[in-house]
Short mmCIF file of C-alpha atoms in Angstrom, two decimals:
data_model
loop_
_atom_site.label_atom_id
_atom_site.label_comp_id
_atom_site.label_asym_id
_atom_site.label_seq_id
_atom_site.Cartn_x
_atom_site.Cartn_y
_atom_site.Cartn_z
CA UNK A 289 106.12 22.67 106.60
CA UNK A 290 105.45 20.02 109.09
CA UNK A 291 106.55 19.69 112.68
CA UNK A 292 106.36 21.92 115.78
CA UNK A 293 106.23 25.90 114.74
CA UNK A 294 109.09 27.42 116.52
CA UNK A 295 107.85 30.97 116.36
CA UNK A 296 107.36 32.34 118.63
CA UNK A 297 110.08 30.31 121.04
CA UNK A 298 108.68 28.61 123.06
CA UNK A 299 110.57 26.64 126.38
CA UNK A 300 111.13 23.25 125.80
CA UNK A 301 108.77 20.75 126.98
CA UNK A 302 109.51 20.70 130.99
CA UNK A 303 111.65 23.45 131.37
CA UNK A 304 110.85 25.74 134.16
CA UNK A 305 109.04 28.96 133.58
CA UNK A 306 111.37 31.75 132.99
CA UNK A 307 110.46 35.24 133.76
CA UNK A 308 111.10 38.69 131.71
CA UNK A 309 113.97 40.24 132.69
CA UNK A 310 113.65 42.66 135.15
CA UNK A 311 115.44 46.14 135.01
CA UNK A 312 118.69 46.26 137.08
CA UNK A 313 119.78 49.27 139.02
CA UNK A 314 123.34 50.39 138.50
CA UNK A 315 125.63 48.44 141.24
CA UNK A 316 127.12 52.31 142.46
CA UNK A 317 125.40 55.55 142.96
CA UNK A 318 126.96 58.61 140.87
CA UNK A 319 129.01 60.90 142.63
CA UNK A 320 127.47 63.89 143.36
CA UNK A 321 123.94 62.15 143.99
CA UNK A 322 121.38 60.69 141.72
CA UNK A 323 120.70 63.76 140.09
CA UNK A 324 124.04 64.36 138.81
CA UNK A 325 124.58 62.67 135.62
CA UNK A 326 127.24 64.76 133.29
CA UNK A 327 130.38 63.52 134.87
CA UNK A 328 132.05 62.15 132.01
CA UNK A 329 135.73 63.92 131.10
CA UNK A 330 135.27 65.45 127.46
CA UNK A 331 134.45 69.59 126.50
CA UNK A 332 132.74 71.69 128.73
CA UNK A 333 129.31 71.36 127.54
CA UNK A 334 127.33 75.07 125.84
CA UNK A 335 125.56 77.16 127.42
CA UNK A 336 121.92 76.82 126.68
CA UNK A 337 121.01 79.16 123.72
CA UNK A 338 119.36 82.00 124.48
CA UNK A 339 116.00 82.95 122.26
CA UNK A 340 115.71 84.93 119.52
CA UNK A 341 115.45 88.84 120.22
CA UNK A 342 113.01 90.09 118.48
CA UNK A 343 114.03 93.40 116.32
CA UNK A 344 112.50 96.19 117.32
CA UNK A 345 109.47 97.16 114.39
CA UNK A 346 110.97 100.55 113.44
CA UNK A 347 108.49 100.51 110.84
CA UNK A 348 105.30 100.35 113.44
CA UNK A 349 106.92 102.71 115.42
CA UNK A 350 107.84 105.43 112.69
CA UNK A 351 104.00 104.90 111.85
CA UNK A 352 103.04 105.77 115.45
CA UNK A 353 104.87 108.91 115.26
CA UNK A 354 103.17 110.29 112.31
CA UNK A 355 99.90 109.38 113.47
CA UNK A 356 100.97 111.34 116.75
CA UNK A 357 101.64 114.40 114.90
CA UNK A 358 98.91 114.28 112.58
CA UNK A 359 96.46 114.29 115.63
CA UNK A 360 98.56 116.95 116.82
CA UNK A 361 98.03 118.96 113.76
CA UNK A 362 94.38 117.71 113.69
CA UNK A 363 94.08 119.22 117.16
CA UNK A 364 95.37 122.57 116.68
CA UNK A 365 93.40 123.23 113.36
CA UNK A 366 90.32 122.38 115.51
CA UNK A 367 91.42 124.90 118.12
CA UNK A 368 91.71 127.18 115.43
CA UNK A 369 88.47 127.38 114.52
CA UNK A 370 87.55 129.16 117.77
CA UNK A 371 90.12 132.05 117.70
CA UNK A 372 90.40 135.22 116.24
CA UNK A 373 91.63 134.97 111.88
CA UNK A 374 93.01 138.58 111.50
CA UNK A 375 92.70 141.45 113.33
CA UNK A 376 93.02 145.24 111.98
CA UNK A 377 93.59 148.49 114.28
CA UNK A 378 92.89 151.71 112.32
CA UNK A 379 93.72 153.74 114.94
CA UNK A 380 91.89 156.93 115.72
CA UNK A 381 90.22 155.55 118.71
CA UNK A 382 87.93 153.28 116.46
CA UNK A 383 87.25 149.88 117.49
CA UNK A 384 89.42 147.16 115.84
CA UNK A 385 88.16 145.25 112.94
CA UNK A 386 88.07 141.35 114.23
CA UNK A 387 87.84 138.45 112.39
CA UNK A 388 86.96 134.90 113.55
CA UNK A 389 86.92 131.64 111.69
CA UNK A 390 83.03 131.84 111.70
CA UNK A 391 82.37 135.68 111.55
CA UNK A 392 83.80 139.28 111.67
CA UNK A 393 83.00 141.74 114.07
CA UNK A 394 83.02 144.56 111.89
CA UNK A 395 80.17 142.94 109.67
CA UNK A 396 82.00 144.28 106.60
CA UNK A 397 80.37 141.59 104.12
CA UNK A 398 76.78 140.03 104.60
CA UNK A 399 78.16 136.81 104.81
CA UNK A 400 81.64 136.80 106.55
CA UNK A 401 84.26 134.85 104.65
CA UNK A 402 83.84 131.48 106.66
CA UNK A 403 87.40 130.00 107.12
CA UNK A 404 86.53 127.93 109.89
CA UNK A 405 84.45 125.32 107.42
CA UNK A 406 87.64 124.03 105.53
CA UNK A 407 89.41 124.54 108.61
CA UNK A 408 87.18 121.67 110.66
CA UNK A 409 87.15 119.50 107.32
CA UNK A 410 90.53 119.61 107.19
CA UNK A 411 90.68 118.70 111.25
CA UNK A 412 88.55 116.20 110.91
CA UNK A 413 90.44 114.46 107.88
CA UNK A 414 93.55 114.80 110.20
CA UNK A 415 92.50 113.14 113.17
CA UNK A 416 90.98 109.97 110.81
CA UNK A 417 94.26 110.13 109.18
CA UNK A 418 95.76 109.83 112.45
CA UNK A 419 93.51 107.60 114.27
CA UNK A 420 93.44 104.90 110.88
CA UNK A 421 97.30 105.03 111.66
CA UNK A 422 97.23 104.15 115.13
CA UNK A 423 94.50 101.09 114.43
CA UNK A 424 97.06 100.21 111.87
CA UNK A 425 99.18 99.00 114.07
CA UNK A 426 97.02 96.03 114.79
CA UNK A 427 95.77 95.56 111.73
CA UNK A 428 97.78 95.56 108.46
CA UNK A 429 94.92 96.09 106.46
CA UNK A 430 94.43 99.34 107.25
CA UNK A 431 97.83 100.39 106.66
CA UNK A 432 97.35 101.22 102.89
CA UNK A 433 94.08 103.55 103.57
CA UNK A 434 95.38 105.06 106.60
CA UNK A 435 98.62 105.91 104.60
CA UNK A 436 96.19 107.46 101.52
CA UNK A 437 94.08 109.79 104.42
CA UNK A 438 96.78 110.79 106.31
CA UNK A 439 98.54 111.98 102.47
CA UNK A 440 95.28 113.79 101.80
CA UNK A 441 94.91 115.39 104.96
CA UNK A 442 98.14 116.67 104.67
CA UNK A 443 97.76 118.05 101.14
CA UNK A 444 94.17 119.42 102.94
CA UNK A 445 95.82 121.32 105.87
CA UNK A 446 98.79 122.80 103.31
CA UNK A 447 96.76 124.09 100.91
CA UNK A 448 94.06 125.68 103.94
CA UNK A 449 97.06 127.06 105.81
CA UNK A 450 98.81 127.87 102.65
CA UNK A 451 96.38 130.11 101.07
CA UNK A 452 94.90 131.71 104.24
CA UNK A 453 98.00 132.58 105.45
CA UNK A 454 98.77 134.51 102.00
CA UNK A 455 95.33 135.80 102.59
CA UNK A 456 96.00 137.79 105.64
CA UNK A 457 99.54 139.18 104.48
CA UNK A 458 98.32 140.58 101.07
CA UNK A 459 95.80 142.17 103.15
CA UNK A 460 97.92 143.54 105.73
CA UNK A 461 100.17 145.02 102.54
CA UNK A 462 96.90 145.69 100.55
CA UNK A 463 96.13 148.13 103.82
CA UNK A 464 99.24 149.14 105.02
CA UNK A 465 99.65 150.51 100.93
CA UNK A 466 96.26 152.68 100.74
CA UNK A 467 96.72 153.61 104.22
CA UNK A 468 94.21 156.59 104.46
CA UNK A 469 96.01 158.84 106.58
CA UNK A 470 99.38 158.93 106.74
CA UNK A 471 99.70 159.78 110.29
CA UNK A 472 97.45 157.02 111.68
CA UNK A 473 99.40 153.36 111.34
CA UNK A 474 96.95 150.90 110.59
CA UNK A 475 98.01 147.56 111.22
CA UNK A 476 96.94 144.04 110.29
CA UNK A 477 97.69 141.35 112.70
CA UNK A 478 97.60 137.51 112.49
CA UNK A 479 95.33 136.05 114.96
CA UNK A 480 95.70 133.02 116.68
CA UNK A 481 93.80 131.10 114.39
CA UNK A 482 96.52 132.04 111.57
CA UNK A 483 99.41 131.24 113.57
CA UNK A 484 97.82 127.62 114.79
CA UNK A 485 96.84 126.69 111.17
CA UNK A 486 100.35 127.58 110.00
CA UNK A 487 101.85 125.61 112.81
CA UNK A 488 99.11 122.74 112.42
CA UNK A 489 100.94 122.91 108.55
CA UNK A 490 104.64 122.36 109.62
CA UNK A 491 103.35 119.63 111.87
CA UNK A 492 101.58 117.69 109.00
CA UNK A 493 104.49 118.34 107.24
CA UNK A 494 106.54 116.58 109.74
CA UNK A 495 104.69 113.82 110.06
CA UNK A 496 105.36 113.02 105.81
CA UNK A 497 109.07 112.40 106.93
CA UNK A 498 107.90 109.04 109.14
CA UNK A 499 105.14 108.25 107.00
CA UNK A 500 107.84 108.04 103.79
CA UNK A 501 110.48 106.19 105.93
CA UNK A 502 108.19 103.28 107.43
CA UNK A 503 107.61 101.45 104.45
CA UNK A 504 111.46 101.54 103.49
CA UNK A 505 112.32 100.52 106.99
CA UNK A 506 109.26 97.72 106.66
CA UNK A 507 111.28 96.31 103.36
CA UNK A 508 114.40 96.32 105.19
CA UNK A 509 113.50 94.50 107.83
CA UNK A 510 111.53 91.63 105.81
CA UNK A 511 114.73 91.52 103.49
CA UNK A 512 116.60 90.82 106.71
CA UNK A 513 114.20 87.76 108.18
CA UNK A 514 113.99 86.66 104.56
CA UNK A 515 118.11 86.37 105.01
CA UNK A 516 118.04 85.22 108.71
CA UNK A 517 115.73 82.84 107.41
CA UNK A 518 117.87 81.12 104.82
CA UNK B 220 90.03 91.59 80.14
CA UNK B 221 88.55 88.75 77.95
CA UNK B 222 89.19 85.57 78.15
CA UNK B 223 93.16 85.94 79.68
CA UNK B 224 94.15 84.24 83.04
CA UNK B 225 95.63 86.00 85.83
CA UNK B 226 98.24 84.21 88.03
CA UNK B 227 100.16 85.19 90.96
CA UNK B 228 103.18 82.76 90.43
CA UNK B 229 104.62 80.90 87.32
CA UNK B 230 105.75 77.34 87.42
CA UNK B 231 109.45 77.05 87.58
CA UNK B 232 111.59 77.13 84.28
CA UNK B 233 108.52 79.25 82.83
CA UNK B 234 108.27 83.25 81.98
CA UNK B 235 105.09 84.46 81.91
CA UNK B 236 103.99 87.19 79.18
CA UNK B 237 101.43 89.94 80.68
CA UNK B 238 99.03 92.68 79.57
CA UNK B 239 99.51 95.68 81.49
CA UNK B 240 96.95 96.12 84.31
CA UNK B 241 94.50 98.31 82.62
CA UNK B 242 93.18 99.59 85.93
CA UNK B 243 96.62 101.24 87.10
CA UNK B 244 96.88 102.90 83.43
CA UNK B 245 93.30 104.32 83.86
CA UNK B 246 94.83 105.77 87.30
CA UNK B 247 97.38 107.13 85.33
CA UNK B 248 94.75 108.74 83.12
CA UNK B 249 92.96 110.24 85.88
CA UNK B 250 95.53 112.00 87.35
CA UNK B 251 97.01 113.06 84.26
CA UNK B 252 93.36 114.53 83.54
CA UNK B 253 93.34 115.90 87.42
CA UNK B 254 96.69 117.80 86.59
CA UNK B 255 95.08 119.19 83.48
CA UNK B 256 92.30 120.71 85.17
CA UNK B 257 94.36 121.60 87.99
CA UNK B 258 96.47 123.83 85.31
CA UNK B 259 93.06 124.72 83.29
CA UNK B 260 92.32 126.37 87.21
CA UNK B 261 94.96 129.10 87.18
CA UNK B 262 93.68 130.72 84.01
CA UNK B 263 90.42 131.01 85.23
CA UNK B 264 88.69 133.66 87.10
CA UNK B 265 86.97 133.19 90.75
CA UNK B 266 84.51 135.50 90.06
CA UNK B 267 83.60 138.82 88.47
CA UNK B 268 81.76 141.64 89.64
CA UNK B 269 80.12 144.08 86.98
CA UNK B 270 79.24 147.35 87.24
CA UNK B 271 76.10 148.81 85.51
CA UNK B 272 74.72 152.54 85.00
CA UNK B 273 71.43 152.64 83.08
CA UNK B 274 71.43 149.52 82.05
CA UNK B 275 75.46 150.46 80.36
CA UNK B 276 78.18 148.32 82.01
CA UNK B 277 80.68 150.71 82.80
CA UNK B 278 83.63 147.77 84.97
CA UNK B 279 84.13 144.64 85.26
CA UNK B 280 86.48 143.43 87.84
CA UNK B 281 87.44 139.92 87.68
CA UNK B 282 89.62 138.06 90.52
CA UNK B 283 91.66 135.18 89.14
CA UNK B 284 94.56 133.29 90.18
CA UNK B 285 97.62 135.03 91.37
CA UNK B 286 95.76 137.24 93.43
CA UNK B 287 96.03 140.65 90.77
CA UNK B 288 92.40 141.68 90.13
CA UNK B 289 92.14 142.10 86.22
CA UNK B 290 90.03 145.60 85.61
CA UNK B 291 90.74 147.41 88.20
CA UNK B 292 93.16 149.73 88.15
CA UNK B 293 93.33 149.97 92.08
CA UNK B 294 93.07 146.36 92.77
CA UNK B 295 90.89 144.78 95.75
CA UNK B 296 91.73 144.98 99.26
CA UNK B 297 91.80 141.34 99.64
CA UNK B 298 93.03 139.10 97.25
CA UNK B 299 92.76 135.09 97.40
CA UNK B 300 95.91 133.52 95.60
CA UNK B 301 95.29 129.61 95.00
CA UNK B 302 98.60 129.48 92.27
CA UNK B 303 100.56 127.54 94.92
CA UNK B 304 98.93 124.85 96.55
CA UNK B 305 97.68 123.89 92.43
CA UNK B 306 101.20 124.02 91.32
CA UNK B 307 101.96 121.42 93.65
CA UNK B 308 99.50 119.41 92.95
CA UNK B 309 99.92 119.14 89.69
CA UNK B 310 103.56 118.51 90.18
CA UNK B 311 102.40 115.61 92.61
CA UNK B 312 100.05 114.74 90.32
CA UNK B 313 102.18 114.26 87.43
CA UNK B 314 104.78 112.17 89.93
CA UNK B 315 101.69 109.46 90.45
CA UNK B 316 100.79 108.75 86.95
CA UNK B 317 104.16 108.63 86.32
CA UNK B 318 104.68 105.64 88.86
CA UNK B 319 101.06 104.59 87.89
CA UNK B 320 102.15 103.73 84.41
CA UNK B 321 105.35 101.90 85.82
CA UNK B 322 103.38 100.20 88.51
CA UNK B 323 100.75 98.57 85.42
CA UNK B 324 103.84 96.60 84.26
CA UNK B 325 104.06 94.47 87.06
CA UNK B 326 101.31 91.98 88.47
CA UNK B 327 101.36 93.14 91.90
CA UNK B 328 101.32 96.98 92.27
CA UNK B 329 103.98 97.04 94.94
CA UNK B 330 105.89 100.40 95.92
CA UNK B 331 105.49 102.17 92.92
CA UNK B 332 101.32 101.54 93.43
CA UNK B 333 101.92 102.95 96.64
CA UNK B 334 103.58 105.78 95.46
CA UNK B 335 101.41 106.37 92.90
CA UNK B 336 98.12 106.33 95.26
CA UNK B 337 99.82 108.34 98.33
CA UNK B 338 100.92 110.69 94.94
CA UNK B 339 97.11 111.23 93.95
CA UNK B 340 96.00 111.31 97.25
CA UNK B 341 98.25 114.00 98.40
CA UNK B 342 97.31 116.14 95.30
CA UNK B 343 93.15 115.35 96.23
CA UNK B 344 93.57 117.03 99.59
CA UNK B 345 95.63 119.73 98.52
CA UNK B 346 92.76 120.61 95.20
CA UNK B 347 90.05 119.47 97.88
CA UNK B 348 91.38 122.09 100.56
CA UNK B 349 92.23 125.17 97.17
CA UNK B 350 88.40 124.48 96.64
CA UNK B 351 87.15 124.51 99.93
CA UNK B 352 89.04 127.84 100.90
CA UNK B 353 88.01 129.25 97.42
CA UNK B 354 84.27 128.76 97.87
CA UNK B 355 83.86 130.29 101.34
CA UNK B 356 85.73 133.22 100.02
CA UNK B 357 83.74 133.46 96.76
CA UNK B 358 80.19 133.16 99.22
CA UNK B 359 81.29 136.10 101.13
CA UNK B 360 82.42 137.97 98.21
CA UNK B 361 79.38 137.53 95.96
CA UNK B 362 77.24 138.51 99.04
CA UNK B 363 79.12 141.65 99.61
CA UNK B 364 76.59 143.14 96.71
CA UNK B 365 73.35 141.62 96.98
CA UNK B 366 70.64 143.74 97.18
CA UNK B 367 72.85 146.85 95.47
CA UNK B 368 71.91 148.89 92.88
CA UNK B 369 73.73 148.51 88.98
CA UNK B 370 76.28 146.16 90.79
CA UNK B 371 76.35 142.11 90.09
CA UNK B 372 79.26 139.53 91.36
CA UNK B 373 79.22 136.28 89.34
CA UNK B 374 80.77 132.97 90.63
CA UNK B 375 83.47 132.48 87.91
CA UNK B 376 84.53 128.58 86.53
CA UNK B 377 87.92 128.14 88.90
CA UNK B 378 86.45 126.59 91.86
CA UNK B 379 83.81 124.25 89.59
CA UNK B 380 87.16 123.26 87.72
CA UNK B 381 89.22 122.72 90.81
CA UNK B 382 86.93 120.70 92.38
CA UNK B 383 86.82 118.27 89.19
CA UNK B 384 90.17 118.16 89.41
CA UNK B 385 90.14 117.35 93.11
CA UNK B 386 87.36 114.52 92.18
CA UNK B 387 90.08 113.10 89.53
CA UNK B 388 92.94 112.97 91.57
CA UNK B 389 91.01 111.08 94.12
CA UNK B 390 89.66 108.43 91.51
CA UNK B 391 93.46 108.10 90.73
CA UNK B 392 94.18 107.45 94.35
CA UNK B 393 91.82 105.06 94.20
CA UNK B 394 92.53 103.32 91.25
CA UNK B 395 96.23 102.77 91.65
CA UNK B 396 96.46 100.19 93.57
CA UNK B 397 93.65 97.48 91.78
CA UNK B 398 93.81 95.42 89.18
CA UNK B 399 95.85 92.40 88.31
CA UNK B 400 97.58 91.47 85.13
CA UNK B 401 96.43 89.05 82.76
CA UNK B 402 98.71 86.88 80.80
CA UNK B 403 98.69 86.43 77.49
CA UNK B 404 101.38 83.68 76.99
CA UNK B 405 103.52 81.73 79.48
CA UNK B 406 106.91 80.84 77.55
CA UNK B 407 108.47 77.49 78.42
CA UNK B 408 104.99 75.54 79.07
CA UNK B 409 105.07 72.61 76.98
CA UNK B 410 106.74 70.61 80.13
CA UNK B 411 104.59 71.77 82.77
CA UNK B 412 101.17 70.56 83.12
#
């Protein structure tokens, strides 16, 4: 191609210099004041959405609760290593027959039957239980193994409570049934250890009913953003 | 495991064939074996005390599991009963391998995994906590004749056997949740690369 290249444009030969053209404001000033722009007749325009709530995490929060009453129940096993197991009154003036977690006072047996070792195992395995529950709630990780200790230390404190507490009836029928004299009641009475273990056992047992329900109330709620989601 | 693939997700349009996970059926193994020795347990005695006069044993009293003291026509004073917490494990045990097996069939373990460790590890504490209280009775009792004259207490089997059981259960609980599942044929493949 020959002849002048007419791209870009360029002015003709001559012409005077034209400048770019500048922006123009509007001739008239909105009503209202510069600021107010939606003036236009039409629909009412919507309110701005609000965000998302975020659903409550039943799920974390069932888990908190059983890792509150398993270091409840971890608590009160630990407490009862320090009290008194059984005690028996024969009567006649004699001295009652104590027995701790860690001794008896009557020395009966060379070495006393020593209830407070599975007792602190068993405490301690609560309170990890517990405590691996509670860090679960930051980190998901943990959820599976704190789950699989807390189980165990359940199934630890039942059994404990379970079989000492059948311990200390059988005795107290075991003595009530030979009773030596007929005329002098002896009686066999639960000590505080007894009763906290036993109570340490319903509490572990209540904290199963959370512990089952948070991972059904976990699947729920992912079905449900899974849903929102779509 | 040889030389099989694992894979988490199939292409689309393909089904994948796979091998059960052989990990999750060995969990199921263990706790079936737990709940065996957790049974084996009640028939067994705690211990057994013998008594001797010139050198002739004249009683032998033998505690075992329901608390009745076989020999004896009096009975002990205090009797240990371990029947219930080892019933229920072996109940809870029988519930995991139960979703153990199920759980192999699948690549991920998913709830019934779960279900199957929490299972085993329920029925670990509960054998773990039978044993425990077991053994610190059996101390005191075998001590109660040392040092006495024509009388002997022997340890019986129970507690060694509960505490294998215990061991078991918590291999199972450990197991149930590993593995992955290999796959032995993917059906629909010829399109996909």
């Amino acid at each position: 191609m020959t002849g002048p290249s007419y791209w870009p444009p360029q002015p003709p030969p001559g012409a005077p210099p034209v400048s770019p053209p500048q922006f123009a404001p509007p001739p008239f000033a909105p009503p209202g004041g510069p600021g107010a722009v939606a003036w236009a007749p039409g629909l009412a325009a919507a309110p701005p959405a609000l965000p998302a709530r975020s659903p409550v995490d039943v799920g974390a929060v069932l888990r908190l609760v059983a890792a509150g009453l398993l270091l409840l129940a971890g608590t009160l096993t630990a407490i009862a290593c320090f009290l008194t197991v059984l005690t028996i009154d024969f009567g006649a003036g004699d001295p009652p027959f104590e027995a701790t977690a860690w001794s008896d006072g009557g020395e009966r047996l060379p070495t006393p039957i020593r209830w407070g070792i599975p007792m602190a195992v068993v405490a301690a395995a609560l309170v990890a239980g517990g405590v691996l529950l509670l860090v679960s709630r930051w980190s998901a990780s943990l959820r599976g193994t704190g789950t699989a200790v807390a189980a165990a230390a359940v199934g630890g404190v039942v059994a404990v409570g379970w079989m000492l507490g059948g311990y200390v009836s059988d005795l107290g029928d075991a003595i009530r049934g030979i009773g030596v004299d007929p005329d002098v009641a002896t009686e066999v009475e639960s000590g505080g250890a007894t009763v906290l273990v036993v109570v340490a056992l319903w509490t572990a047992l209540a904290a199963l009913v959370p512990l089952v329900l948070a991972p059904v109330l976990d699947a729920v709620r992912a079905r449900a953003a899974v849903g929102g989601a779509r | 495991m040889g030389g099989a693939t694992t894979a988490r997700s199939a292409a689309p349009g393909t089904v994948r064939v796979l091998r059960p996970v052989r990990v999750r059926q060995v969990s199921a193994g263990l706790a079936v074996g737990a709940a065996v020795a957790g049974l084996l347990s009640l028939a067994l005695s705690l211990d057994t005390t013998r008594y001797f006069f010139d050198g002739e044993e004249l009683q032998a009293v033998t505690r075992t599991a329901d608390g009745s003291v076989a020999g004896d026509e009096t009975g002990a004073v205090d009797t240990l009963v371990w029947t219930g917490p080892t019933v229920v494990a072996v109940v809870l045990l029988g519930l995991a391998a139960l979703a153990a097996v199920l759980a192999a069939r699948t690549d991920r373990p998913g709830t019934l995994g779960s279900v199957a460790q929490q299972l085993a590890a329920g029925a670990a504490g509960l054998l773990a906590g039978a044993t425990g209280t077991l053994v610190v009775f059996a101390v005191s009792d075998v001590s109660a004749h040392e040092g006495a004259e024509g009388v002997v207490t022997r340890w019986g089997p129970a507690p060694a056997v509960l505490l294998v059981a215990a061991v078991l259960a918590a291999a199972a609980a450990l197991t149930a949740r590993r593995g992955r599942a290999p796959v032995l044929a993917t059906i629909g493949a010829e399109d996909t690369p």
